[in-house]
Short mmCIF file of C-alpha atoms in Angstrom, two decimals:
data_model
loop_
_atom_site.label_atom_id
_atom_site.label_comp_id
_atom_site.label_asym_id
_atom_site.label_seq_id
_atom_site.Cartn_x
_atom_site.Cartn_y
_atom_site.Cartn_z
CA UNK A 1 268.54 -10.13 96.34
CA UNK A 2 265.68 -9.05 94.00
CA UNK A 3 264.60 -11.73 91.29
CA UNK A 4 264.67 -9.20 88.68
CA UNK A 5 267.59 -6.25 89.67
CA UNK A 6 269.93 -9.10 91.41
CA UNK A 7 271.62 -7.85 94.10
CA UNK A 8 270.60 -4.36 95.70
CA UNK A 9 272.46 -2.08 97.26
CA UNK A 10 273.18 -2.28 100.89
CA UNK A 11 271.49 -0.42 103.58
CA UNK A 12 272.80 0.28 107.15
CA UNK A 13 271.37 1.13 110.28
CA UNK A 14 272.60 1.81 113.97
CA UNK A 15 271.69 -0.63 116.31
CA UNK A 16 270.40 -0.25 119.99
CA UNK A 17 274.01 -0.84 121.44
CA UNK A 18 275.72 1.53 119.42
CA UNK A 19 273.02 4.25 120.29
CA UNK A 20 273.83 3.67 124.37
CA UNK A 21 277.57 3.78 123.38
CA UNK A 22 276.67 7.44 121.67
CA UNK A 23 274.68 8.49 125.03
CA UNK A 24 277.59 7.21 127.43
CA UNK A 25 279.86 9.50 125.41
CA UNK A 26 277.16 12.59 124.32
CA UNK A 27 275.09 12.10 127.33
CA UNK A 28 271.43 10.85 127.75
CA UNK A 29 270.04 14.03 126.12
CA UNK A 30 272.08 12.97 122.80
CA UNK A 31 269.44 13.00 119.93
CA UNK A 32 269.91 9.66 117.79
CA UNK A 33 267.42 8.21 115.64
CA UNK A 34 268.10 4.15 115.08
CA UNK A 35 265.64 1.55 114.43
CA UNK A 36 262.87 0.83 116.96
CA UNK A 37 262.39 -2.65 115.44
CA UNK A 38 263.83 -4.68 113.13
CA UNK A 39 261.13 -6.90 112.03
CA UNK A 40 260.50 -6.30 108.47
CA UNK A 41 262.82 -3.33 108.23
CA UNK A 42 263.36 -2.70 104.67
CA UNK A 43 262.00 -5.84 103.35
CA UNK A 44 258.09 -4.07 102.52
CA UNK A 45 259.24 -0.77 101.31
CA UNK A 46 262.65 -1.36 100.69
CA UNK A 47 262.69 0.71 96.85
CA UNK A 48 260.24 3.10 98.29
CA UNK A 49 262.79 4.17 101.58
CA UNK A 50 265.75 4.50 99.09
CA UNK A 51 264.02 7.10 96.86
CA UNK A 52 263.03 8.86 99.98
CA UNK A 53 266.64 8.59 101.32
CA UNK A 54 267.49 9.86 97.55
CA UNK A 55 265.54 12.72 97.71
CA UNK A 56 266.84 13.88 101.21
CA UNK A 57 270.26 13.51 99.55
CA UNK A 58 269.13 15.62 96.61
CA UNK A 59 268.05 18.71 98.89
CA UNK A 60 271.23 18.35 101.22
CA UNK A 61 273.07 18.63 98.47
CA UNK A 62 271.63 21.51 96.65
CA UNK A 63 271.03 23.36 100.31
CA UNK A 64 275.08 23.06 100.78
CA UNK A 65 275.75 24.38 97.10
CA UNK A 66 273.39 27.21 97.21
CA UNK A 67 273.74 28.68 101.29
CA UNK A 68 270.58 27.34 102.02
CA UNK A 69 269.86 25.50 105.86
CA UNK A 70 267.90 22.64 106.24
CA UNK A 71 266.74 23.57 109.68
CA UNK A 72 264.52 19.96 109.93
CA UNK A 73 264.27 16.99 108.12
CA UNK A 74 262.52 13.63 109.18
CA UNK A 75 261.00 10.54 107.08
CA UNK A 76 258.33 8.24 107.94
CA UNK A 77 260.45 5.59 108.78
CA UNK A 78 262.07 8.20 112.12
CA UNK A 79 260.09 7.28 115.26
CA UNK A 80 258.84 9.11 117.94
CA UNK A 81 257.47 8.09 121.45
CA UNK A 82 253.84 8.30 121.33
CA UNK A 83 253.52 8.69 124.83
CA UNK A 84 251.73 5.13 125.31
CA UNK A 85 253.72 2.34 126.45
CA UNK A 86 256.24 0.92 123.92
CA UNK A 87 254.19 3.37 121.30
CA UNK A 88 255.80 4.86 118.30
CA UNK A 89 254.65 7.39 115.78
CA UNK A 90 256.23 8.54 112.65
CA UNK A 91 258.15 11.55 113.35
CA UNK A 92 256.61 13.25 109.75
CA UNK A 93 252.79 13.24 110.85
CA UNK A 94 250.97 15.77 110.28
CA UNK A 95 248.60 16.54 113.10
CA UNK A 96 244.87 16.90 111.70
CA UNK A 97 242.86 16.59 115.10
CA UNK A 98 243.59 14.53 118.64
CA UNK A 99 243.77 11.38 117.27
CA UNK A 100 244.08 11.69 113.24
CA UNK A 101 247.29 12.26 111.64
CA UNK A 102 248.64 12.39 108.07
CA UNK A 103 252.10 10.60 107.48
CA UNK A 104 253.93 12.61 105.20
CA UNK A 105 257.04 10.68 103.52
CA UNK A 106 259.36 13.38 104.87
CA UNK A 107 258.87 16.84 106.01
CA UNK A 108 261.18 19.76 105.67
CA UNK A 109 262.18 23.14 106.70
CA UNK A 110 264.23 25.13 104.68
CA UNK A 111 265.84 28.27 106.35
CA UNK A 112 266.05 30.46 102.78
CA UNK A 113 267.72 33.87 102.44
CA UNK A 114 263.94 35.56 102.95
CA UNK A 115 262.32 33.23 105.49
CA UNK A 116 261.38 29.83 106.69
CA UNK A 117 260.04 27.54 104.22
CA UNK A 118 258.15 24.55 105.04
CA UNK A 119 257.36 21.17 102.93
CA UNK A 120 255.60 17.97 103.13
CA UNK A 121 257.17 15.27 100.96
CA UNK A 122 255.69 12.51 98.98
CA UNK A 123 257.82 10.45 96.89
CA UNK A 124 254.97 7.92 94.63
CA UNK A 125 256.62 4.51 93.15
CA UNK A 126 254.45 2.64 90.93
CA UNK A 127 251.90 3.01 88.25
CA UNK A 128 248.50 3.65 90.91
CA UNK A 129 247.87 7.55 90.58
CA UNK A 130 244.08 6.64 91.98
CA UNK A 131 246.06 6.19 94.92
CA UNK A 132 248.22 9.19 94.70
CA UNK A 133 245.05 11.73 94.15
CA UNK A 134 243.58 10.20 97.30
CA UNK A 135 246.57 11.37 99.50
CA UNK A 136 246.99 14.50 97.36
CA UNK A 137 243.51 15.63 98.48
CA UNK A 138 244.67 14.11 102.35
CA UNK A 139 247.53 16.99 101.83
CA UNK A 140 244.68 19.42 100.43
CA UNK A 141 242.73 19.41 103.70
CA UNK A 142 245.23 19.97 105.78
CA UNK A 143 246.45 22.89 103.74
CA UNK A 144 243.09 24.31 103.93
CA UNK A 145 243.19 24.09 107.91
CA UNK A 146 247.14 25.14 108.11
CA UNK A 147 247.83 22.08 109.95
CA UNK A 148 251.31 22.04 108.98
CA UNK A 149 252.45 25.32 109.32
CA UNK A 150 250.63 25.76 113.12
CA UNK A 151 252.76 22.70 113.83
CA UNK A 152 255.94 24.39 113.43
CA UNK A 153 255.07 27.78 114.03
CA UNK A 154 254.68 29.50 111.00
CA UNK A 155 252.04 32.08 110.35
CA UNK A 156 251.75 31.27 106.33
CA UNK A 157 251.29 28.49 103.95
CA UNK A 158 253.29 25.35 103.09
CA UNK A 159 253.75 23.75 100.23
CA UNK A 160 253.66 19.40 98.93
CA UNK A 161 256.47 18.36 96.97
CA UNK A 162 255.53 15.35 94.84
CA UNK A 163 258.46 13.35 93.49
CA UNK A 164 257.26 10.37 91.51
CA UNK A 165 259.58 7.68 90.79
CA UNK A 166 258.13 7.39 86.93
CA UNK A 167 257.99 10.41 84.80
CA UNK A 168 254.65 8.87 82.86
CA UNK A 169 252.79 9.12 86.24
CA UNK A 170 254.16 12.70 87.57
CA UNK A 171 252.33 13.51 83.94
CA UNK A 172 248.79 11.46 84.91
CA UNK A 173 248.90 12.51 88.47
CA UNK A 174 249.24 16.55 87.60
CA UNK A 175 246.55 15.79 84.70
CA UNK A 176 243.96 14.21 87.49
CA UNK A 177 244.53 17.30 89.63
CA UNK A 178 244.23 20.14 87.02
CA UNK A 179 240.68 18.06 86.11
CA UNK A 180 239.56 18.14 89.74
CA UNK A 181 238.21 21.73 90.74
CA UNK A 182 238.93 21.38 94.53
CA UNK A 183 242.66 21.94 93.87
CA UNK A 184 241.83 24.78 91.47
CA UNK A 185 242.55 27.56 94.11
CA UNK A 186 245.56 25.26 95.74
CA UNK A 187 248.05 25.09 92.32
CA UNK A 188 251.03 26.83 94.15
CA UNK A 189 250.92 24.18 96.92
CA UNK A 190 251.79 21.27 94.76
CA UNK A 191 255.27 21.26 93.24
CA UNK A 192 256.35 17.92 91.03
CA UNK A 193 259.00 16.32 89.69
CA UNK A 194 260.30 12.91 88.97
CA UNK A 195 263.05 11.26 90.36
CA UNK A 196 265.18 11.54 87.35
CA UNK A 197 264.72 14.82 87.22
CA UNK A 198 265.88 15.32 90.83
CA UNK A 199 268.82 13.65 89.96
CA UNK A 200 269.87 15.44 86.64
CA UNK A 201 268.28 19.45 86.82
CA UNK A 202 268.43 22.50 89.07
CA UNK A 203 266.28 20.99 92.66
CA UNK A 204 265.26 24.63 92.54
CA UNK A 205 263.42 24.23 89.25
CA UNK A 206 259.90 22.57 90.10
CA UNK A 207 256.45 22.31 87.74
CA UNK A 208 252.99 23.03 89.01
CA UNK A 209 249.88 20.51 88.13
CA UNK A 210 249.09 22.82 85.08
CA UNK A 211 252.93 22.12 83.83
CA UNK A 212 254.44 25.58 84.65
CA UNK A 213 257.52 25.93 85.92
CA UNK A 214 257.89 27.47 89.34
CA UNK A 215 260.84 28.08 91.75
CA UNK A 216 261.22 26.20 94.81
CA UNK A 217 260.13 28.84 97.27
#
C-alpha cells in the first residue's frame, strides 16, 4: 500500500525452490535470474524498478514490431557472483578499473539491420537533476575510455539513454548538459526521453541535450 496511490500493483519474483525445480528439469547449466535476497526487495526502490521494468517492456516491444534482436538485456537489480564468498554484483556494471564500477540501470544490445548497437540505461525519478548531471558525467568518463564497448566487444562507441520519469526534468537535465562544455563534443551519446513519451511515440524517435531529434541508432 502507498499512503498516497493506495494500493500498487503487484510484483512477482521466482523463488530459490522454483529455480532448482528449473535446473532438475533444464539442467545445472540452466541460466535463471531470481532474487538473491529478499530483504528489502522492492520496498526502497519499488517506483524506480517498475519504470525500469517499463522501459525494458517498451524496447521488447518495439524490437518485436520492427525485426530488431535484443541480443542482451540486464538491470541493476540481476545479480552476478562476484567471485568472493556469498558476493554479488549487479549484472549492468560497467567496468572502469579493477575495483571501480559504474551501475548502469540496465544495459542493452541491440542486434539492428547494420550492426550491433550498445546502450547504457538510466531511468531518473524525482525532481534532483544535481544528482542526475553527476552520474551523467560518471557515463561521460567511461565513454571517453570505451569502457563499455571493450566490455562487450565492440570496436566503436555506445550510447546513454536517459529516460526521466518527469518531462519538466528531462527539460532541466538536457539544459545543465548543453551549459556544461565537457559534454560539448559527447551530444550524440546522450539520447532522452520521458517516460510518457516512451509510452505514447515511436521508441525509435529520441532528442539530444540540445533538443534535436535523433534516431535511435
Amino acid at each position: 500500500m502507498h499512503p498516497q496511490l493506495g494500493k500498487l500493483q503487484s510484483v512477482h519474483y521466482i523463488t530459490a525452490h522454483s529455480v532448482e525445480l528449473l535446473r532438475e528439469l533444464y539442467g545445472e547449466t540452466y541460466p535463471v535470474r531470481f532474487p538473491k535476497g529478499k530483504h528489502g526487495l522492492f520496498q526502497q526502490d519499488y517506483f524506480h524498478r517498475v519504470h525500469t521494468i517499463e522501459v525494458h517492456i517498451a524496447i521488447m516491444k518495439w524490437a518485436e514490431l520492427n525485426g530488431i534482436e535484443v541480443g542482451y538485456f540486464c538491470t541493476y537489480f540481476d545479480k552476478l557472483s562476484s567471485g568472493k564468498d556469498k558476493g554479488y554484483r549487479a549484472e549492468s556494471a560497467i567496468r572502469l578499473s579493477d575495483n571501480e564500477y559504474l551501475i548502469a540501470d540496465a544495459i542493452c544490445l541491440l542486434k539492428t539491420f547494420a550492426r550491433e548497437e550498445l546502450y547504457a540505461i538510466e531511468m531518473y525519478n524525482g525532481n534532483d537533476t544535481h544528482r542526475v548531471h553527476g552520474s551523467l558525467f560518471q557515463h561521460l568518463q567511461a565513454l571517453k575510455k570505451g569502457r563499455p564497448s571493450r566490455q562487450f566487444g565492440l570496436k566503436y562507441g555506445s550510447r546513454v539513454l536517459c529516460v526521466f520519469e518527469f518531462d519538466v526534468y528531462k527539460v532541466q537535465a538536457m539544459k545543465r548538459l548543453m551549459e556544461d562544455e565537457r559534454f560539448a563534443n559527447a551530444k550524440k551519446h546522450f539520447l532522452f526521453k520521458s517516460l510518457e513519451e516512451l509510452k505514447t511515440e515511436d521508441f525509435f524517435e529520441w532528442r539530444l541535450f540540445d533538443g534535436k531529434k535523433t534516431g535511435l541508432f
